[in-house]
JSON list of C-alpha atoms and ligand atoms in Angstrom, two decimals:
[
{"chain": "A", "resi": 1, "resn": "MET", "atom": "CA", "xyz": [-16.05, 11.17, -5.53]},
{"chain": "A", "resi": 2, "resn": "ILE", "atom": "CA", "xyz": [-16.53, 7.42, -5.32]},
{"chain": "A", "resi": 3, "resn": "SER", "atom": "CA", "xyz": [-19.31, 5.78, -3.28]},
{"chain": "A", "resi": 4, "resn": "GLY", "atom": "CA", "xyz": [-20.60, 2.24, -2.82]},
{"chain": "A", "resi": 5, "resn": "LEU", "atom": "CA", "xyz": [-18.95, -1.15, -2.46]},
{"chain": "A", "resi": 6, "resn": "ARG", "atom": "CA", "xyz": [-15.34, -1.32, -3.61]},
{"chain": "A", "resi": 7, "resn": "ILE", "atom": "CA", "xyz": [-12.94, -4.25, -3.86]},
{"chain": "A", "resi": 8, "resn": "GLY", "atom": "CA", "xyz": [-9.19, -3.75, -3.60]},
{"chain": "A", "resi": 9, "resn": "PHE", "atom": "CA", "xyz": [-6.14, -5.93, -4.13]},
{"chain": "A", "resi": 10, "resn": "GLY", "atom": "CA", "xyz": [-2.51, -5.37, -3.16]},
{"chain": "A", "resi": 11, "resn": "GLU", "atom": "CA", "xyz": [0.70, -7.37, -3.46]},
{"chain": "A", "resi": 12, "resn": "ASP", "atom": "CA", "xyz": [4.28, -6.93, -2.29]},
{"chain": "A", "resi": 13, "resn": "ALA", "atom": "CA", "xyz": [7.45, -9.00, -2.21]},
{"chain": "A", "resi": 14, "resn": "HIS", "atom": "CA", "xyz": [10.92, -8.49, -0.72]},
{"chain": "A", "resi": 15, "resn": "ARG", "atom": "CA", "xyz": [14.22, -10.35, -0.59]},
{"chain": "A", "resi": 16, "resn": "LEU", "atom": "CA", "xyz": [15.08, -11.93, 2.77]},
{"chain": "A", "resi": 17, "resn": "VAL", "atom": "CA", "xyz": [18.47, -11.20, 4.37]},
{"chain": "A", "resi": 18, "resn": "ASP", "atom": "CA", "xyz": [19.90, -12.48, 7.65]},
{"chain": "A", "resi": 19, "resn": "THR", "atom": "CA", "xyz": [20.67, -8.98, 8.96]},
{"chain": "A", "resi": 20, "resn": "ARG", "atom": "CA", "xyz": [17.12, -7.73, 9.38]},
{"chain": "A", "resi": 21, "resn": "PRO", "atom": "CA", "xyz": [14.26, -8.48, 11.79]},
{"chain": "A", "resi": 22, "resn": "LEU", "atom": "CA", "xyz": [11.15, -10.05, 10.27]},
{"chain": "A", "resi": 23, "resn": "VAL", "atom": "CA", "xyz": [8.19, -7.64, 10.58]},
{"chain": "A", "resi": 24, "resn": "ILE", "atom": "CA", "xyz": [4.79, -8.90, 9.43]},
{"chain": "A", "resi": 25, "resn": "GLY", "atom": "CA", "xyz": [1.60, -6.89, 9.88]},
{"chain": "A", "resi": 26, "resn": "GLY", "atom": "CA", "xyz": [3.38, -4.60, 12.35]},
{"chain": "A", "resi": 27, "resn": "VAL", "atom": "CA", "xyz": [4.50, -7.57, 14.50]},
{"chain": "A", "resi": 28, "resn": "ILE", "atom": "CA", "xyz": [8.19, -8.38, 15.00]},
{"chain": "A", "resi": 29, "resn": "ILE", "atom": "CA", "xyz": [8.49, -12.17, 14.67]},
{"chain": "A", "resi": 30, "resn": "PRO", "atom": "CA", "xyz": [10.85, -13.46, 17.38]},
{"chain": "A", "resi": 31, "resn": "ASN", "atom": "CA", "xyz": [13.79, -15.72, 16.52]},
{"chain": "A", "resi": 32, "resn": "SER", "atom": "CA", "xyz": [13.42, -15.38, 12.75]},
{"chain": "A", "resi": 33, "resn": "PRO", "atom": "CA", "xyz": [16.56, -16.42, 10.79]},
{"chain": "A", "resi": 34, "resn": "HIS", "atom": "CA", "xyz": [15.98, -13.52, 8.37]},
{"chain": "A", "resi": 35, "resn": "GLY", "atom": "CA", "xyz": [13.95, -10.42, 7.58]},
{"chain": "A", "resi": 36, "resn": "ALA", "atom": "CA", "xyz": [12.93, -8.40, 4.53]},
{"chain": "A", "resi": 37, "resn": "GLU", "atom": "CA", "xyz": [15.39, -6.07, 2.86]},
{"chain": "A", "resi": 38, "resn": "GLY", "atom": "CA", "xyz": [13.96, -2.67, 1.90]},
{"chain": "A", "resi": 39, "resn": "VAL", "atom": "CA", "xyz": [14.01, 1.09, 2.47]},
{"chain": "A", "resi": 40, "resn": "SER", "atom": "CA", "xyz": [11.31, 0.88, 5.16]},
{"chain": "A", "resi": 41, "resn": "ASP", "atom": "CA", "xyz": [10.98, -1.89, 7.75]},
{"chain": "A", "resi": 42, "resn": "GLY", "atom": "CA", "xyz": [10.13, -4.27, 4.85]},
{"chain": "A", "resi": 43, "resn": "ASP", "atom": "CA", "xyz": [6.70, -5.19, 6.19]},
{"chain": "A", "resi": 44, "resn": "VAL", "atom": "CA", "xyz": [5.27, -6.73, 3.00]},
{"chain": "A", "resi": 45, "resn": "LEU", "atom": "CA", "xyz": [1.92, -7.43, 4.60]},
{"chain": "A", "resi": 46, "resn": "LEU", "atom": "CA", "xyz": [1.27, -3.80, 5.59]},
{"chain": "A", "resi": 47, "resn": "HIS", "atom": "CA", "xyz": [2.56, -2.63, 2.20]},
{"chain": "A", "resi": 48, "resn": "ALA", "atom": "CA", "xyz": [0.17, -4.96, 0.34]},
{"chain": "A", "resi": 49, "resn": "LEU", "atom": "CA", "xyz": [-2.64, -3.96, 2.68]},
{"chain": "A", "resi": 50, "resn": "ALA", "atom": "CA", "xyz": [-2.03, -0.23, 2.14]},
{"chain": "A", "resi": 51, "resn": "ASP", "atom": "CA", "xyz": [-1.93, -0.85, -1.64]},
{"chain": "A", "resi": 52, "resn": "SER", "atom": "CA", "xyz": [-5.21, -2.79, -1.49]},
{"chain": "A", "resi": 53, "resn": "LEU", "atom": "CA", "xyz": [-6.88, 0.25, 0.12]},
{"chain": "A", "resi": 54, "resn": "LEU", "atom": "CA", "xyz": [-5.41, 2.68, -2.43]},
{"chain": "A", "resi": 55, "resn": "SER", "atom": "CA", "xyz": [-6.34, 0.39, -5.31]},
{"chain": "A", "resi": 56, "resn": "SER", "atom": "CA", "xyz": [-9.94, 0.08, -4.09]},
{"chain": "A", "resi": 57, "resn": "PHE", "atom": "CA", "xyz": [-10.25, 3.84, -4.72]},
{"chain": "A", "resi": 58, "resn": "SER", "atom": "CA", "xyz": [-8.16, 3.66, -7.93]},
{"chain": "A", "resi": 59, "resn": "GLU", "atom": "CA", "xyz": [-5.61, 5.86, -6.17]},
{"chain": "A", "resi": 60, "resn": "GLY", "atom": "CA", "xyz": [-2.32, 4.37, -7.39]},
{"chain": "A", "resi": 61, "resn": "ASP", "atom": "CA", "xyz": [0.04, 2.79, -4.85]},
{"chain": "A", "resi": 62, "resn": "ILE", "atom": "CA", "xyz": [2.22, 3.61, -1.85]},
{"chain": "A", "resi": 63, "resn": "GLY", "atom": "CA", "xyz": [5.18, 4.43, -4.10]},
{"chain": "A", "resi": 64, "resn": "ASP", "atom": "CA", "xyz": [3.26, 7.53, -5.19]},
{"chain": "A", "resi": 65, "resn": "LEU", "atom": "CA", "xyz": [2.94, 8.76, -1.59]},
{"chain": "A", "resi": 66, "resn": "PHE", "atom": "CA", "xyz": [6.37, 7.49, -0.47]},
{"chain": "A", "resi": 67, "resn": "PRO", "atom": "CA", "xyz": [8.80, 7.42, -3.42]},
{"chain": "A", "resi": 68, "resn": "PRO", "atom": "CA", "xyz": [11.53, 4.82, -2.65]},
{"chain": "A", "resi": 69, "resn": "CYS", "atom": "CA", "xyz": [14.22, 7.31, -3.79]},
{"chain": "A", "resi": 70, "resn": "ASP", "atom": "CA", "xyz": [12.95, 10.00, -1.36]},
{"chain": "A", "resi": 71, "resn": "SER", "atom": "CA", "xyz": [15.09, 10.23, 1.80]},
{"chain": "A", "resi": 72, "resn": "ASN", "atom": "CA", "xyz": [11.87, 10.69, 3.85]},
{"chain": "A", "resi": 73, "resn": "SER", "atom": "CA", "xyz": [10.94, 7.09, 2.90]},
{"chain": "A", "resi": 74, "resn": "THR", "atom": "CA", "xyz": [14.10, 5.64, 4.49]},
{"chain": "A", "resi": 75, "resn": "ASP", "atom": "CA", "xyz": [13.55, 3.60, 7.68]},
{"chain": "A", "resi": 76, "resn": "LEU", "atom": "CA", "xyz": [9.88, 4.53, 7.64]},
{"chain": "A", "resi": 77, "resn": "SER", "atom": "CA", "xyz": [7.63, 2.39, 9.82]},
{"chain": "A", "resi": 78, "resn": "SER", "atom": "CA", "xyz": [5.03, 0.62, 7.69]},
{"chain": "A", "resi": 79, "resn": "GLN", "atom": "CA", "xyz": [2.49, 1.48, 10.38]},
{"chain": "A", "resi": 80, "resn": "THR", "atom": "CA", "xyz": [3.13, 5.14, 9.53]},
{"chain": "A", "resi": 81, "resn": "ILE", "atom": "CA", "xyz": [2.68, 4.33, 5.82]},
{"chain": "A", "resi": 82, "resn": "LEU", "atom": "CA", "xyz": [-0.68, 2.68, 6.54]},
{"chain": "A", "resi": 83, "resn": "ALA", "atom": "CA", "xyz": [-1.85, 5.53, 8.81]},
{"chain": "A", "resi": 84, "resn": "THR", "atom": "CA", "xyz": [-0.92, 8.07, 6.11]},
{"chain": "A", "resi": 85, "resn": "VAL", "atom": "CA", "xyz": [-2.81, 6.08, 3.44]},
{"chain": "A", "resi": 86, "resn": "LEU", "atom": "CA", "xyz": [-5.94, 5.89, 5.62]},
{"chain": "A", "resi": 87, "resn": "LYS", "atom": "CA", "xyz": [-5.77, 9.65, 6.29]},
{"chain": "A", "resi": 88, "resn": "TYR", "atom": "CA", "xyz": [-5.20, 10.39, 2.59]},
{"chain": "A", "resi": 89, "resn": "LEU", "atom": "CA", "xyz": [-8.20, 8.28, 1.52]},
{"chain": "A", "resi": 90, "resn": "ARG", "atom": "CA", "xyz": [-10.47, 9.80, 4.16]},
{"chain": "A", "resi": 91, "resn": "SER", "atom": "CA", "xyz": [-9.55, 13.32, 3.10]},
{"chain": "A", "resi": 92, "resn": "ASN", "atom": "CA", "xyz": [-10.06, 12.50, -0.62]},
{"chain": "A", "resi": 93, "resn": "HIS", "atom": "CA", "xyz": [-13.09, 10.19, -0.35]},
{"chain": "A", "resi": 94, "resn": "GLY", "atom": "CA", "xyz": [-14.72, 10.84, 3.04]},
{"chain": "A", "resi": 95, "resn": "LEU", "atom": "CA", "xyz": [-15.84, 8.12, 5.41]},
{"chain": "A", "resi": 96, "resn": "PHE", "atom": "CA", "xyz": [-15.61, 4.48, 4.41]},
{"chain": "A", "resi": 97, "resn": "THR", "atom": "CA", "xyz": [-16.33, 1.17, 6.17]},
{"chain": "A", "resi": 98, "resn": "ILE", "atom": "CA", "xyz": [-13.88, -1.71, 5.84]},
{"chain": "A", "resi": 99, "resn": "TYR", "atom": "CA", "xyz": [-15.78, -5.04, 5.81]},
{"chain": "A", "resi": 100, "resn": "ASN", "atom": "CA", "xyz": [-12.81, -7.39, 5.69]},
{"chain": "A", "resi": 101, "resn": "PHE", "atom": "CA", "xyz": [-9.26, -8.05, 4.65]},
{"chain": "A", "resi": 102, "resn": "SER", "atom": "CA", "xyz": [-8.24, -11.43, 3.26]},
{"chain": "A", "resi": 103, "resn": "CYS", "atom": "CA", "xyz": [-4.45, -11.89, 3.27]},
{"chain": "A", "resi": 104, "resn": "THR", "atom": "CA", "xyz": [-1.85, -14.46, 2.21]},
{"chain": "A", "resi": 105, "resn": "VAL", "atom": "CA", "xyz": [1.82, -14.42, 3.23]},
{"chain": "A", "resi": 106, "resn": "THR", "atom": "CA", "xyz": [4.26, -16.74, 1.45]},
{"chain": "A", "resi": 107, "resn": "ILE", "atom": "CA", "xyz": [7.54, -17.49, 3.24]},
{"chain": "A", "resi": 108, "resn": "ASP", "atom": "CA", "xyz": [9.30, -20.83, 3.78]},
{"chain": "A", "resi": 109, "resn": "ARG", "atom": "CA", "xyz": [10.44, -20.14, 7.34]},
{"chain": "A", "resi": 110, "resn": "PRO", "atom": "CA", "xyz": [9.90, -19.42, 10.13]},
{"chain": "A", "resi": 111, "resn": "LYS", "atom": "CA", "xyz": [6.53, -21.03, 10.85]},
{"chain": "A", "resi": 112, "resn": "LEU", "atom": "CA", "xyz": [4.04, -18.19, 11.18]},
{"chain": "A", "resi": 113, "resn": "GLY", "atom": "CA", "xyz": [0.94, -20.12, 12.24]},
{"chain": "A", "resi": 114, "resn": "PRO", "atom": "CA", "xyz": [1.68, -19.53, 15.95]},
{"chain": "A", "resi": 115, "resn": "HIS", "atom": "CA", "xyz": [1.75, -15.75, 15.28]},
{"chain": "A", "resi": 116, "resn": "ARG", "atom": "CA", "xyz": [-1.46, -15.59, 13.24]},
{"chain": "A", "resi": 117, "resn": "LEU", "atom": "CA", "xyz": [-3.71, -14.25, 16.00]},
{"chain": "A", "resi": 118, "resn": "ILE", "atom": "CA", "xyz": [-1.42, -11.45, 17.12]},
{"chain": "A", "resi": 119, "resn": "ILE", "atom": "CA", "xyz": [-0.87, -10.33, 13.49]},
{"chain": "A", "resi": 120, "resn": "ARG", "atom": "CA", "xyz": [-4.65, -10.32, 12.88]},
{"chain": "A", "resi": 121, "resn": "GLN", "atom": "CA", "xyz": [-5.16, -8.35, 16.10]},
{"chain": "A", "resi": 122, "resn": "GLN", "atom": "CA", "xyz": [-2.49, -5.82, 15.14]},
{"chain": "A", "resi": 123, "resn": "ILE", "atom": "CA", "xyz": [-3.96, -5.25, 11.65]},
{"chain": "A", "resi": 124, "resn": "ALA", "atom": "CA", "xyz": [-7.45, -4.89, 13.16]},
{"chain": "A", "resi": 125, "resn": "SER", "atom": "CA", "xyz": [-6.13, -2.35, 15.64]},
{"chain": "A", "resi": 126, "resn": "LEU", "atom": "CA", "xyz": [-4.27, -0.34, 12.95]},
{"chain": "A", "resi": 127, "resn": "THR", "atom": "CA", "xyz": [-7.38, -0.19, 10.73]},
{"chain": "A", "resi": 128, "resn": "ASN", "atom": "CA", "xyz": [-9.97, 0.20, 13.50]},
{"chain": "A", "resi": 129, "resn": "ILE", "atom": "CA", "xyz": [-11.91, -3.01, 12.73]},
{"chain": "A", "resi": 130, "resn": "ASN", "atom": "CA", "xyz": [-12.46, -6.29, 14.61]},
{"chain": "A", "resi": 131, "resn": "THR", "atom": "CA", "xyz": [-10.03, -9.20, 14.53]},
{"chain": "A", "resi": 132, "resn": "SER", "atom": "CA", "xyz": [-12.78, -11.36, 12.98]},
{"chain": "A", "resi": 133, "resn": "GLN", "atom": "CA", "xyz": [-12.60, -9.09, 9.90]},
{"chain": "A", "resi": 134, "resn": "VAL", "atom": "CA", "xyz": [-8.95, -9.98, 9.19]},
{"chain": "A", "resi": 135, "resn": "GLY", "atom": "CA", "xyz": [-8.22, -13.40, 7.67]},
{"chain": "A", "resi": 136, "resn": "ILE", "atom": "CA", "xyz": [-4.64, -14.53, 7.04]},
{"chain": "A", "resi": 137, "resn": "THR", "atom": "CA", "xyz": [-3.28, -17.68, 5.43]},
{"chain": "A", "resi": 138, "resn": "PHE", "atom": "CA", "xyz": [0.41, -18.62, 5.42]},
{"chain": "A", "resi": 139, "resn": "LYS", "atom": "CA", "xyz": [2.04, -20.58, 2.61]},
{"chain": "A", "resi": 140, "resn": "THR", "atom": "CA", "xyz": [5.50, -21.91, 1.88]},
{"chain": "A", "resi": 141, "resn": "SER", "atom": "CA", "xyz": [7.00, -21.71, -1.61]},
{"chain": "A", "resi": 142, "resn": "GLU", "atom": "CA", "xyz": [7.75, -25.44, -1.22]},
{"chain": "A", "resi": 143, "resn": "GLY", "atom": "CA", "xyz": [11.46, -24.49, -1.20]},
{"chain": "A", "resi": 144, "resn": "LEU", "atom": "CA", "xyz": [11.32, -22.77, -4.60]},
{"chain": "A", "resi": 145, "resn": "SER", "atom": "CA", "xyz": [12.14, -19.29, -3.20]},
{"chain": "A", "resi": 146, "resn": "SER", "atom": "CA", "xyz": [13.63, -19.61, 0.27]},
{"chain": "A", "resi": 147, "resn": "ASN", "atom": "CA", "xyz": [15.07, -16.04, 0.32]},
{"chain": "A", "resi": 148, "resn": "TYR", "atom": "CA", "xyz": [11.76, -14.44, -0.59]},
{"chain": "A", "resi": 149, "resn": "ILE", "atom": "CA", "xyz": [8.64, -13.17, 1.18]},
{"chain": "A", "resi": 150, "resn": "GLN", "atom": "CA", "xyz": [5.44, -12.18, -0.56]},
{"chain": "A", "resi": 151, "resn": "ALA", "atom": "CA", "xyz": [2.08, -10.88, 0.68]},
{"chain": "A", "resi": 152, "resn": "LYS", "atom": "CA", "xyz": [-1.23, -10.52, -1.14]},
{"chain": "A", "resi": 153, "resn": "VAL", "atom": "CA", "xyz": [-4.26, -8.74, 0.30]},
{"chain": "A", "resi": 154, "resn": "SER", "atom": "CA", "xyz": [-7.87, -8.28, -0.81]},
{"chain": "A", "resi": 155, "resn": "VAL", "atom": "CA", "xyz": [-10.13, -5.76, 0.85]},
{"chain": "A", "resi": 156, "resn": "LEU", "atom": "CA", "xyz": [-13.85, -5.15, 0.63]},
{"chain": "A", "resi": 157, "resn": "LEU", "atom": "CA", "xyz": [-15.05, -1.77, 1.76]},
{"chain": "A", "resi": 158, "resn": "GLU", "atom": "CA", "xyz": [-17.94, 0.62, 1.35]},
{"chain": "A", "resi": 159, "resn": "SER", "atom": "CA", "xyz": [-17.49, 4.28, 0.71]},
{"chain": "A", "resi": 160, "resn": "SER", "atom": "CA", "xyz": [-20.15, 6.61, 2.07]},
{"chain": "A", "resi": 161, "resn": "PRO", "atom": "CA", "xyz": [-21.84, 9.00, -0.39]},
{"chain": "A", "resi": 162, "resn": "ASP", "atom": "CA", "xyz": [-21.71, 11.76, 2.26]},
{"chain": "A", "resi": 163, "resn": "ARG", "atom": "CA", "xyz": [-18.46, 13.59, 2.84]},
{"chain": "B", "resi": 201, "resn": "C5P", "atom": "O1", "xyz": [2.59, -23.92, 1.86]},
{"chain": "B", "resi": 201, "resn": "C5P", "atom": "P1", "xyz": [2.09, -25.13, 2.54]},
{"chain": "B", "resi": 201, "resn": "C5P", "atom": "O2", "xyz": [0.79, -25.61, 1.95]},
{"chain": "B", "resi": 201, "resn": "C5P", "atom": "O3", "xyz": [3.12, -26.22, 2.56]},
{"chain": "B", "resi": 201, "resn": "C5P", "atom": "O4", "xyz": [1.82, -24.75, 4.07]},
{"chain": "B", "resi": 201, "resn": "C5P", "atom": "C1", "xyz": [1.42, -25.77, 4.97]},
{"chain": "B", "resi": 201, "resn": "C5P", "atom": "C2", "xyz": [1.01, -25.21, 6.33]},
{"chain": "B", "resi": 201, "resn": "C5P", "atom": "O5", "xyz": [2.07, -24.54, 6.96]},
{"chain": "B", "resi": 201, "resn": "C5P", "atom": "C3", "xyz": [-0.16, -24.25, 6.31]},
{"chain": "B", "resi": 201, "resn": "C5P", "atom": "O6", "xyz": [-1.08, -24.70, 7.29]},
{"chain": "B", "resi": 201, "resn": "C5P", "atom": "C4", "xyz": [0.40, -22.93, 6.77]},
{"chain": "B", "resi": 201, "resn": "C5P", "atom": "O7", "xyz": [-0.47, -22.24, 7.63]},
{"chain": "B", "resi": 201, "resn": "C5P", "atom": "C5", "xyz": [1.66, -23.32, 7.51]},
{"chain": "B", "resi": 201, "resn": "C5P", "atom": "N1", "xyz": [2.73, -22.35, 7.33]},
{"chain": "B", "resi": 201, "resn": "C5P", "atom": "C6", "xyz": [3.19, -21.63, 8.42]},
{"chain": "B", "resi": 201, "resn": "C5P", "atom": "N2", "xyz": [4.23, -20.76, 8.27]},
{"chain": "B", "resi": 201, "resn": "C5P", "atom": "C7", "xyz": [4.80, -20.57, 7.08]},
{"chain": "B", "resi": 201, "resn": "C5P", "atom": "C8", "xyz": [4.30, -21.26, 5.94]},
{"chain": "B", "resi": 201, "resn": "C5P", "atom": "C9", "xyz": [3.26, -22.16, 6.10]},
{"chain": "B", "resi": 201, "resn": "C5P", "atom": "O8", "xyz": [2.71, -21.78, 9.54]},
{"chain": "B", "resi": 201, "resn": "C5P", "atom": "N3", "xyz": [5.83, -19.74, 6.98]},
{"chain": "B", "resi": 202, "resn": "MG", "atom": "MG1", "xyz": [0.88, -26.20, -0.26]}
]
């Protein structure tokens, strides 16, 4: 079993289509012209965040727990994916303390700055930490990839030696 400070990193990207709602960090962004294609709700931020947690324990990625070809992965809420990852890590590695998440989301439009606080609050609530422990920056691709959304997440956590 692993104990001590651990750093994790996760990344995810999806194609944007005009037939889907835009879901970021468990928040549905109102009036978005497009949303992420994908077998689940396409929430790249929660996918990258869940991968950052798995990676911090060298536990592979969410595709191992939810194979994209598995019918149980279809239309899955990313909040369920994250909850399952947290439960899986606690049962394999015992208690751990998340110190902070540092996140970047790249998408040309819509403007996400006005939604930053509610996304931070939602991630904090889903991971049982304070909003001040979730930092998010938004970036455009400067028009280079206007049908594309990408998220990157770092996490710092500490795993307890006691199970
Ligand atoms: O990528 P760029 O440096 O051009 O982003 C400029 C500003 O626009 C940043 O302050 C960022 O927070 C904001 N932004 C945003 N929503 C996006 C992309 C960028 O609010 N989808
Ligand atoms: Mg820039």
